[in-house]
Amino acid sequence: MAIKTNPASDATRSASGATAPLKVVLLLACAVLLVHLALLSQNTAPLGLLQPPSREVFSTRLIVPTPPTARATPPPAPTRAAPRAPAVTQAPATLKQETASATDTPTATPTSTVADTAPMEPALVQNKPQEAPQQAASAPAPVPAVAVAAPAPDLSPQANSWVPAYNVPASVRLKYLVQANKFPFNVNAELVWQTEAQSYDARLTISAFGLARTQTSRGQITAQGLAPLRFSDKYRSEVAAHFNRDTGKATFSANTPDVLLTPGAQDRLSILLQLGAMAAGSPAQFTEGTTLAMQTVGPRDADTWLLTVQGEEALVLPGGAQTGLKLLRKPRKEFDQRVEVWLGTGMAYLPIRLKITETNGDYLDLKWLSSEKIP
């Protein structure tokens, strides 16, 4: 037997069953709202935002400064201010201002104790730096005097207290044979010496296979012998030194520093002829062991040559036998040349032999071959 169900009655049943829990939820929600309204009605201020801050909140902020006061009390804090010595003069004023402000605020009491003791240390530290610069400034004071006095012995004539007479030779052309350790053959050289009124012109040329090196000296003839005005040295390019007598300086085309000229200054070519003029004028003064000091200017710089008389020697030269008065310039610095010159006693004390030796042993040896007068 089949049982029939009514669909409409089932729908009403399910709807009434669903509405029952909904009513319960709504009732609970209304109850909760009534409870909240009751609680809110008891407080007159909104969440305490208009209430003044409590002392407990402010006291928690006072805990923050306490660690810095502990850091300020140790002595390392004043020592760090010691390197600021230049600002010490203003330090006491600022420190006093800090102490005055510290008395107004009770939290700054620890720093005020440090400020009271700090000014003593910067003052003591500053006294020491002030003494050090004064000593450093006073120490270099004697240096300029020493620097000025030191070059004087080098530039002034040594063992040359006598006043020499000068006998300048007449115009002449001298020819030489040149021997060198680098060349297995002889090289030619020529010295042309010309005088006219109160001026002179000297030129020394060494040539081989179309190549030549020439040194030239031009200047005046004075009561003190030769006074060069220009010296040049030319191999492929020319470098020169100029004697500015008005300013008392020698200048160089190579843009090297100027040099102060001393009385009797010569160049590297004129010195050979100046020695001959001195020996011809005062032969008795050129005794063995006598040392002459002359400022000698090259194409780039100047130096003091010390030449010592070695005495007379008999020479056998390509041009014949001659007697030569030998003078020697010994090297004083690392790269100085050794210069030996023989002045012909029978040839107006012109250079009849010249030997130049480098520090590495290389040498050039010029030996007189012939001479010819120039009208």
GROMACS .gro file of C-alpha atoms in nm:
model
  375
    1MET     CA    1   0.000   0.000   0.000
    2ALA     CA    2   0.157   0.332  -0.112
    3ILE     CA    3   0.167   0.638   0.115
    4LYS     CA    4   0.135   0.981  -0.052
    5THR     CA    5   0.304   1.289   0.084
    6ASN     CA    6   0.192   1.651   0.047
    7PRO     CA    7   0.475   1.868  -0.093
    8ALA     CA    8   0.327   2.194   0.036
    9SER     CA    9   0.318   2.073   0.394
   10ASP     CA   10   0.682   1.966   0.373
   11ALA     CA   11   0.788   2.314   0.256
   12THR     CA   12   0.608   2.487   0.540
   13ARG     CA   13   0.765   2.257   0.791
   14SER     CA   14   1.117   2.322   0.664
   15ALA     CA   15   1.057   2.700   0.661
   16SER     CA   16   0.927   2.703   1.017
   17GLY     CA   17   1.226   2.498   1.126
   18ALA     CA   18   1.470   2.749   0.970
   19THR     CA   19   1.304   3.057   1.115
   20ALA     CA   20   1.331   2.929   1.471
   21PRO     CA   21   1.716   2.954   1.493
   22LEU     CA   22   1.707   3.295   1.323
   23LYS     CA   23   1.487   3.438   1.594
   24VAL     CA   24   1.722   3.308   1.859
   25VAL     CA   25   2.023   3.479   1.694
   26LEU     CA   26   1.841   3.807   1.659
   27LEU     CA   27   1.735   3.799   2.022
   28LEU     CA   28   2.096   3.736   2.135
   29ALA     CA   29   2.226   4.020   1.918
   30CYS     CA   30   1.975   4.263   2.063
   31ALA     CA   31   2.072   4.158   2.411
   32VAL     CA   32   2.442   4.221   2.343
   33LEU     CA   33   2.370   4.566   2.202
   34LEU     CA   34   2.165   4.658   2.507
   35VAL     CA   35   2.451   4.551   2.735
   36HIS     CA   36   2.706   4.768   2.538
   37LEU     CA   37   2.478   5.069   2.546
   38ALA     CA   38   2.443   5.032   2.920
   39LEU     CA   39   2.820   5.023   2.966
   40LEU     CA   40   2.886   5.322   2.740
   41SER     CA   41   2.626   5.535   2.914
   42GLN     CA   42   2.826   5.515   3.238
   43ASN     CA   43   3.146   5.701   3.087
   44THR     CA   44   3.106   6.073   3.025
   45ALA     CA   45   3.445   6.127   2.842
   46PRO     CA   46   3.525   5.955   2.510
   47LEU     CA   47   3.791   5.693   2.579
   48GLY     CA   48   3.990   5.921   2.808
   49LEU     CA   49   4.141   6.136   2.527
   50LEU     CA   50   4.045   6.457   2.705
   51GLN     CA   51   4.186   6.351   3.037
   52PRO     CA   52   4.522   6.510   3.145
   53PRO     CA   53   4.825   6.280   3.117
   54SER     CA   54   4.886   6.083   3.427
   55ARG     CA   55   5.211   6.109   3.619
   56GLU     CA   56   5.278   5.747   3.562
   57VAL     CA   57   5.307   5.804   3.185
   58PHE     CA   58   5.549   6.098   3.242
   59SER     CA   59   5.752   5.896   3.490
   60THR     CA   60   5.814   5.633   3.228
   61ARG     CA   61   5.971   5.906   3.006
   62LEU     CA   62   6.203   6.008   3.286
   63ILE     CA   63   6.364   5.667   3.277
   64VAL     CA   64   6.507   5.742   2.932
   65PRO     CA   65   6.760   6.013   3.041
   66THR     CA   66   6.903   5.805   3.324
   67PRO     CA   67   7.137   5.597   3.099
   68PRO     CA   68   7.307   5.912   2.949
   69THR     CA   69   7.378   6.045   3.298
   70ALA     CA   70   7.565   5.726   3.375
   71ARG     CA   71   7.764   5.764   3.052
   72ALA     CA   72   7.853   6.127   3.126
   73THR     CA   73   7.999   6.055   3.468
   74PRO     CA   74   8.301   5.846   3.355
   75PRO     CA   75   8.624   6.047   3.299
   76PRO     CA   76   8.670   5.944   2.931
   77ALA     CA   77   8.415   6.209   2.828
   78PRO     CA   78   8.640   6.506   2.919
   79THR     CA   79   8.946   6.342   2.762
   80ARG     CA   80   8.768   6.325   2.426
   81ALA     CA   81   8.735   6.701   2.430
   82ALA     CA   82   9.112   6.742   2.481
   83PRO     CA   83   9.210   6.734   2.106
   84ARG     CA   84   8.995   7.043   2.050
   85ALA     CA   85   9.267   7.265   2.193
   86PRO     CA   86   9.210   7.565   1.959
   87ALA     CA   87   8.851   7.609   2.087
   88VAL     CA   88   8.952   7.603   2.454
   89THR     CA   89   8.922   7.978   2.490
   90GLN     CA   90   8.547   7.952   2.426
   91ALA     CA   91   8.499   7.626   2.614
   92PRO     CA   92   8.468   7.773   2.967
   93ALA     CA   93   8.187   8.008   2.854
   94THR     CA   94   7.985   7.731   2.695
   95LEU     CA   95   8.043   7.504   2.989
   96LYS     CA   96   7.918   7.769   3.227
   97GLN     CA   97   7.608   7.813   3.016
   98GLU     CA   98   7.549   7.443   3.031
   99THR     CA   99   7.580   7.444   3.410
  100ALA     CA  100   7.337   7.736   3.435
  101SER     CA  101   7.081   7.555   3.224
  102ALA     CA  102   7.147   7.239   3.416
  103THR     CA  103   7.037   7.401   3.742
  104ASP     CA  104   6.699   7.481   3.585
  105THR     CA  105   6.631   7.120   3.490
  106PRO     CA  106   6.680   6.856   3.761
  107THR     CA  107   6.764   6.586   3.506
  108ALA     CA  108   7.087   6.764   3.399
  109THR     CA  109   7.243   6.743   3.744
  110PRO     CA  110   7.488   6.462   3.651
  111THR     CA  111   7.621   6.660   3.349
  112SER     CA  112   7.672   6.971   3.561
  113THR     CA  113   7.920   6.785   3.779
  114VAL     CA  114   8.122   6.693   3.470
  115ALA     CA  115   8.110   7.049   3.341
  116ASP     CA  116   8.258   7.183   3.662
  117THR     CA  117   8.570   6.967   3.636
  118ALA     CA  118   8.613   6.963   3.257
  119PRO     CA  119   8.758   7.315   3.198
  120MET     CA  120   9.081   7.237   3.384
  121GLU     CA  121   9.197   6.963   3.148
  122PRO     CA  122   9.154   7.156   2.816
  123ALA     CA  123   9.352   7.448   2.959
  124LEU     CA  124   9.643   7.224   3.051
  125VAL     CA  125   9.636   7.045   2.717
  126GLN     CA  126   9.645   7.370   2.526
  127ASN     CA  127   9.956   7.491   2.706
  128LYS     CA  128  10.151   7.195   2.571
  129PRO     CA  129  10.056   7.245   2.203
  130GLN     CA  130  10.143   7.614   2.232
  131GLU     CA  131  10.494   7.535   2.349
  132ALA     CA  132  10.555   7.279   2.074
  133PRO     CA  133  10.486   7.516   1.779
  134GLN     CA  134  10.704   7.782   1.938
  135GLN     CA  135  10.993   7.541   1.963
  136ALA     CA  136  10.933   7.416   1.608
  137ALA     CA  137  10.920   7.770   1.476
  138SER     CA  138  11.237   7.871   1.656
  139ALA     CA  139  11.429   7.559   1.551
  140PRO     CA  140  11.449   7.634   1.173
  141ALA     CA  141  11.559   7.992   1.238
  142PRO     CA  142  11.936   7.925   1.207
  143VAL     CA  143  11.889   7.718   0.890
  144PRO     CA  144  11.880   8.011   0.644
  145ALA     CA  145  12.204   8.148   0.788
  146VAL     CA  146  12.374   7.812   0.741
  147ALA     CA  147  12.237   7.775   0.389
  148VAL     CA  148  12.367   8.115   0.287
  149ALA     CA  149  12.707   8.068   0.443
  150ALA     CA  150  12.766   7.714   0.315
  151PRO     CA  151  12.813   7.788  -0.058
  152ALA     CA  152  13.061   8.069   0.011
  153PRO     CA  153  13.370   7.844   0.048
  154ASP     CA  154  13.281   7.650  -0.265
  155LEU     CA  155  13.238   7.956  -0.483
  156SER     CA  156  13.522   8.166  -0.351
  157PRO     CA  157  13.880   8.100  -0.469
  158GLN     CA  158  14.077   7.867  -0.245
  159ALA     CA  159  14.447   7.922  -0.190
  160ASN     CA  160  14.422   8.209  -0.437
  161SER     CA  161  14.505   8.508  -0.220
  162TRP     CA  162  14.733   8.657  -0.487
  163VAL     CA  163  14.601   8.889  -0.755
  164PRO     CA  164  14.701   8.737  -1.089
  165ALA     CA  165  14.806   8.927  -1.397
  166TYR     CA  166  14.657   8.825  -1.730
  167ASN     CA  167  14.829   8.789  -2.065
  168VAL     CA  168  14.570   8.699  -2.328
  169PRO     CA  169  14.720   8.516  -2.629
  170ALA     CA  170  14.688   8.644  -2.984
  171SER     CA  171  14.448   8.494  -3.237
  172VAL     CA  172  14.549   8.144  -3.343
  173ARG     CA  173  14.413   7.815  -3.482
  174LEU     CA  174  14.524   7.494  -3.313
  175LYS     CA  175  14.468   7.149  -3.456
  176TYR     CA  176  14.465   6.825  -3.258
  177LEU     CA  177  14.456   6.452  -3.303
  178VAL     CA  178  14.198   6.292  -3.081
  179GLN     CA  179  14.230   5.946  -2.933
  180ALA     CA  180  13.930   5.775  -2.774
  181ASN     CA  181  13.883   5.430  -2.627
  182LYS     CA  182  13.555   5.393  -2.819
  183PHE     CA  183  13.713   5.450  -3.162
  184PRO     CA  184  13.998   5.244  -3.307
  185PHE     CA  185  14.095   5.540  -3.527
  186ASN     CA  186  14.201   5.900  -3.472
  187VAL     CA  187  13.956   6.189  -3.482
  188ASN     CA  188  14.031   6.547  -3.576
  189ALA     CA  189  13.974   6.851  -3.355
  190GLU     CA  190  14.030   7.222  -3.401
  191LEU     CA  191  14.041   7.516  -3.160
  192VAL     CA  192  13.993   7.859  -3.315
  193TRP     CA  193  14.081   8.150  -3.087
  194GLN     CA  194  14.015   8.505  -3.206
  195THR     CA  195  14.043   8.840  -3.031
  196GLU     CA  196  13.933   9.180  -3.152
  197ALA     CA  197  13.969   9.494  -2.940
  198GLN     CA  198  13.800   9.401  -2.610
  199SER     CA  199  13.608   9.094  -2.725
  200TYR     CA  200  13.694   8.732  -2.797
  201ASP     CA  201  13.551   8.432  -2.977
  202ALA     CA  202  13.656   8.071  -2.911
  203ARG     CA  203  13.533   7.760  -3.091
  204LEU     CA  204  13.632   7.397  -3.031
  205THR     CA  205  13.513   7.139  -3.287
  206ILE     CA  206  13.560   6.762  -3.282
  207SER     CA  207  13.456   6.595  -3.608
  208ALA     CA  208  13.457   6.252  -3.770
  209PHE     CA  209  13.275   6.107  -4.074
  210GLY     CA  210  13.063   6.415  -4.126
  211LEU     CA  211  12.952   6.437  -3.763
  212ALA     CA  212  13.074   6.717  -3.540
  213ARG     CA  213  13.035   6.850  -3.190
  214THR     CA  214  13.109   7.218  -3.136
  215GLN     CA  215  13.149   7.426  -2.822
  216THR     CA  216  13.153   7.803  -2.856
  217SER     CA  217  13.237   8.078  -2.608
  218ARG     CA  218  13.194   8.450  -2.673
  219GLY     CA  219  13.262   8.736  -2.438
  220GLN     CA  220  13.474   9.031  -2.338
  221ILE     CA  221  13.836   9.083  -2.238
  222THR     CA  222  13.855   9.274  -1.910
  223ALA     CA  223  14.114   9.358  -1.646
  224GLN     CA  224  14.023   9.025  -1.482
  225GLY     CA  225  14.080   8.830  -1.800
  226LEU     CA  226  13.794   8.668  -1.991
  227ALA     CA  227  13.432   8.750  -1.911
  228PRO     CA  228  13.205   8.512  -2.107
  229LEU     CA  229  12.867   8.630  -2.227
  230ARG     CA  230  12.740   8.319  -2.406
  231PHE     CA  231  12.839   7.953  -2.412
  232SER     CA  232  12.686   7.692  -2.641
  233ASP     CA  233  12.725   7.319  -2.693
  234LYS     CA  234  12.594   7.175  -3.019
  235TYR     CA  235  12.589   6.817  -3.142
  236ARG     CA  236  12.256   6.767  -3.315
  237SER     CA  237  12.070   7.042  -3.131
  238GLU     CA  238  12.216   7.336  -2.946
  239VAL     CA  239  12.191   7.420  -2.577
  240ALA     CA  240  12.331   7.744  -2.443
  241ALA     CA  241  12.406   7.940  -2.127
  242HIS     CA  242  12.382   8.319  -2.108
  243PHE     CA  243  12.587   8.529  -1.865
  244ASN     CA  244  12.370   8.820  -1.753
  245ARG     CA  245  12.625   9.045  -1.589
  246ASP     CA  246  12.367   9.310  -1.500
  247THR     CA  247  12.157   9.072  -1.292
  248GLY     CA  248  12.450   8.857  -1.184
  249LYS     CA  249  12.285   8.537  -1.306
  250ALA     CA  250  12.341   8.269  -1.567
  251THR     CA  251  12.034   8.152  -1.755
  252PHE     CA  252  11.998   7.839  -1.967
  253SER     CA  253  11.810   7.761  -2.286
  254ALA     CA  254  11.729   7.417  -2.143
  255ASN     CA  255  11.499   7.591  -1.890
  256THR     CA  256  11.706   7.469  -1.597
  257PRO     CA  257  11.722   7.691  -1.287
  258ASP     CA  258  11.922   8.012  -1.300
  259VAL     CA  259  12.258   8.025  -1.127
  260LEU     CA  260  12.414   8.315  -0.939
  261LEU     CA  261  12.743   8.419  -1.094
  262THR     CA  262  13.054   8.470  -0.885
  263PRO     CA  263  13.352   8.692  -0.975
  264GLY     CA  264  13.571   8.533  -1.239
  265ALA     CA  265  13.305   8.284  -1.354
  266GLN     CA  266  13.397   8.097  -1.674
  267ASP     CA  267  13.238   7.844  -1.906
  268ARG     CA  268  13.372   7.499  -1.997
  269LEU     CA  269  13.569   7.631  -2.292
  270SER     CA  270  13.682   7.973  -2.175
  271ILE     CA  271  13.829   7.827  -1.856
  272LEU     CA  272  14.106   7.658  -2.060
  273LEU     CA  273  14.209   7.991  -2.212
  274GLN     CA  274  14.162   8.184  -1.886
  275LEU     CA  275  14.404   7.949  -1.710
  276GLY     CA  276  14.655   8.005  -1.989
  277ALA     CA  277  14.619   8.384  -1.961
  278MET     CA  278  14.673   8.363  -1.584
  279ALA     CA  279  14.974   8.136  -1.615
  280ALA     CA  280  15.126   8.357  -1.884
  281GLY     CA  281  15.078   8.668  -1.670
  282SER     CA  282  15.190   8.516  -1.337
  283PRO     CA  283  15.391   8.200  -1.407
  284ALA     CA  284  15.566   8.209  -1.071
  285GLN     CA  285  15.235   8.163  -0.891
  286PHE     CA  286  15.160   7.831  -1.063
  287THR     CA  287  15.378   7.621  -0.837
  288GLU     CA  288  15.312   7.252  -0.785
  289GLY     CA  289  15.030   7.191  -0.539
  290THR     CA  290  14.861   7.526  -0.594
  291THR     CA  291  14.481   7.488  -0.617
  292LEU     CA  292  14.255   7.728  -0.801
  293ALA     CA  293  13.876   7.740  -0.763
  294MET     CA  294  13.665   7.872  -1.050
  295GLN     CA  295  13.294   7.870  -1.107
  296THR     CA  296  13.245   7.687  -1.436
  297VAL     CA  297  12.916   7.718  -1.625
  298GLY     CA  298  12.801   7.442  -1.856
  299PRO     CA  299  12.507   7.432  -2.097
  300ARG     CA  300  12.259   7.333  -1.824
  301ASP     CA  301  12.414   7.413  -1.487
  302ALA     CA  302  12.722   7.540  -1.307
  303ASP     CA  303  12.977   7.398  -1.068
  304THR     CA  304  13.297   7.499  -0.895
  305TRP     CA  305  13.603   7.342  -1.051
  306LEU     CA  306  13.902   7.289  -0.826
  307LEU     CA  307  14.217   7.270  -1.038
  308THR     CA  308  14.545   7.170  -0.881
  309VAL     CA  309  14.881   7.244  -1.041
  310GLN     CA  310  15.069   6.918  -1.101
  311GLY     CA  311  15.390   7.076  -1.230
  312GLU     CA  312  15.560   7.077  -1.568
  313GLU     CA  313  15.588   6.766  -1.785
  314ALA     CA  314  15.779   6.689  -2.103
  315LEU     CA  315  15.538   6.576  -2.374
  316VAL     CA  316  15.589   6.404  -2.705
  317LEU     CA  317  15.297   6.514  -2.918
  318PRO     CA  318  15.200   6.458  -3.284
  319GLY     CA  319  15.315   6.815  -3.353
  320GLY     CA  320  15.648   6.771  -3.175
  321ALA     CA  321  15.803   6.778  -2.828
  322GLN     CA  322  15.664   7.038  -2.592
  323THR     CA  323  15.673   7.123  -2.223
  324GLY     CA  324  15.335   7.142  -2.062
  325LEU     CA  325  15.222   7.283  -1.728
  326LYS     CA  326  14.967   7.030  -1.606
  327LEU     CA  327  14.655   7.112  -1.407
  328LEU     CA  328  14.413   6.848  -1.280
  329ARG     CA  329  14.048   6.871  -1.193
  330LYS     CA  330  13.954   6.576  -0.975
  331PRO     CA  331  13.593   6.459  -0.960
  332ARG     CA  332  13.409   6.565  -0.645
  333LYS     CA  333  13.063   6.429  -0.729
  334GLU     CA  334  12.941   6.099  -0.861
  335PHE     CA  335  12.924   6.194  -1.230
  336ASP     CA  336  13.197   6.458  -1.243
  337GLN     CA  337  13.448   6.437  -1.524
  338ARG     CA  338  13.819   6.410  -1.462
  339VAL     CA  339  13.982   6.690  -1.661
  340GLU     CA  340  14.356   6.712  -1.732
  341VAL     CA  341  14.495   7.005  -1.925
  342TRP     CA  342  14.854   7.080  -2.027
  343LEU     CA  343  14.940   7.444  -2.103
  344GLY     CA  344  15.231   7.487  -2.344
  345THR     CA  345  15.501   7.692  -2.174
  346GLY     CA  346  15.656   7.765  -2.514
  347MET     CA  347  15.323   7.837  -2.686
  348ALA     CA  348  15.183   8.129  -2.482
  349TYR     CA  349  15.034   7.875  -2.240
  350LEU     CA  350  14.770   7.765  -2.487
  351PRO     CA  351  14.624   7.418  -2.424
  352ILE     CA  352  14.848   7.167  -2.605
  353ARG     CA  353  14.685   6.860  -2.456
  354LEU     CA  354  14.342   6.799  -2.307
  355LYS     CA  355  14.218   6.469  -2.165
  356ILE     CA  356  13.863   6.423  -2.041
  357THR     CA  357  13.770   6.099  -1.862
  358GLU     CA  358  13.416   5.995  -1.773
  359THR     CA  359  13.323   5.806  -1.458
  360ASN     CA  360  13.283   5.483  -1.655
  361GLY     CA  361  13.639   5.507  -1.792
  362ASP     CA  362  13.559   5.645  -2.138
  363TYR     CA  363  13.797   5.920  -2.242
  364LEU     CA  364  13.891   6.169  -2.512
  365ASP     CA  365  14.255   6.273  -2.545
  366LEU     CA  366  14.330   6.580  -2.761
  367LYS     CA  367  14.699   6.618  -2.857
  368TRP     CA  368  14.841   6.920  -3.034
  369LEU     CA  369  14.920   6.861  -3.399
  370SER     CA  370  14.982   7.203  -3.549
  371SER     CA  371  14.913   7.572  -3.499
  372GLU     CA  372  14.843   7.859  -3.737
  373LYS     CA  373  14.828   8.230  -3.666
  374ILE     CA  374  14.511   8.415  -3.759
  375PRO     CA  375  14.571   8.773  -3.882
   0.00000   0.00000   0.00000
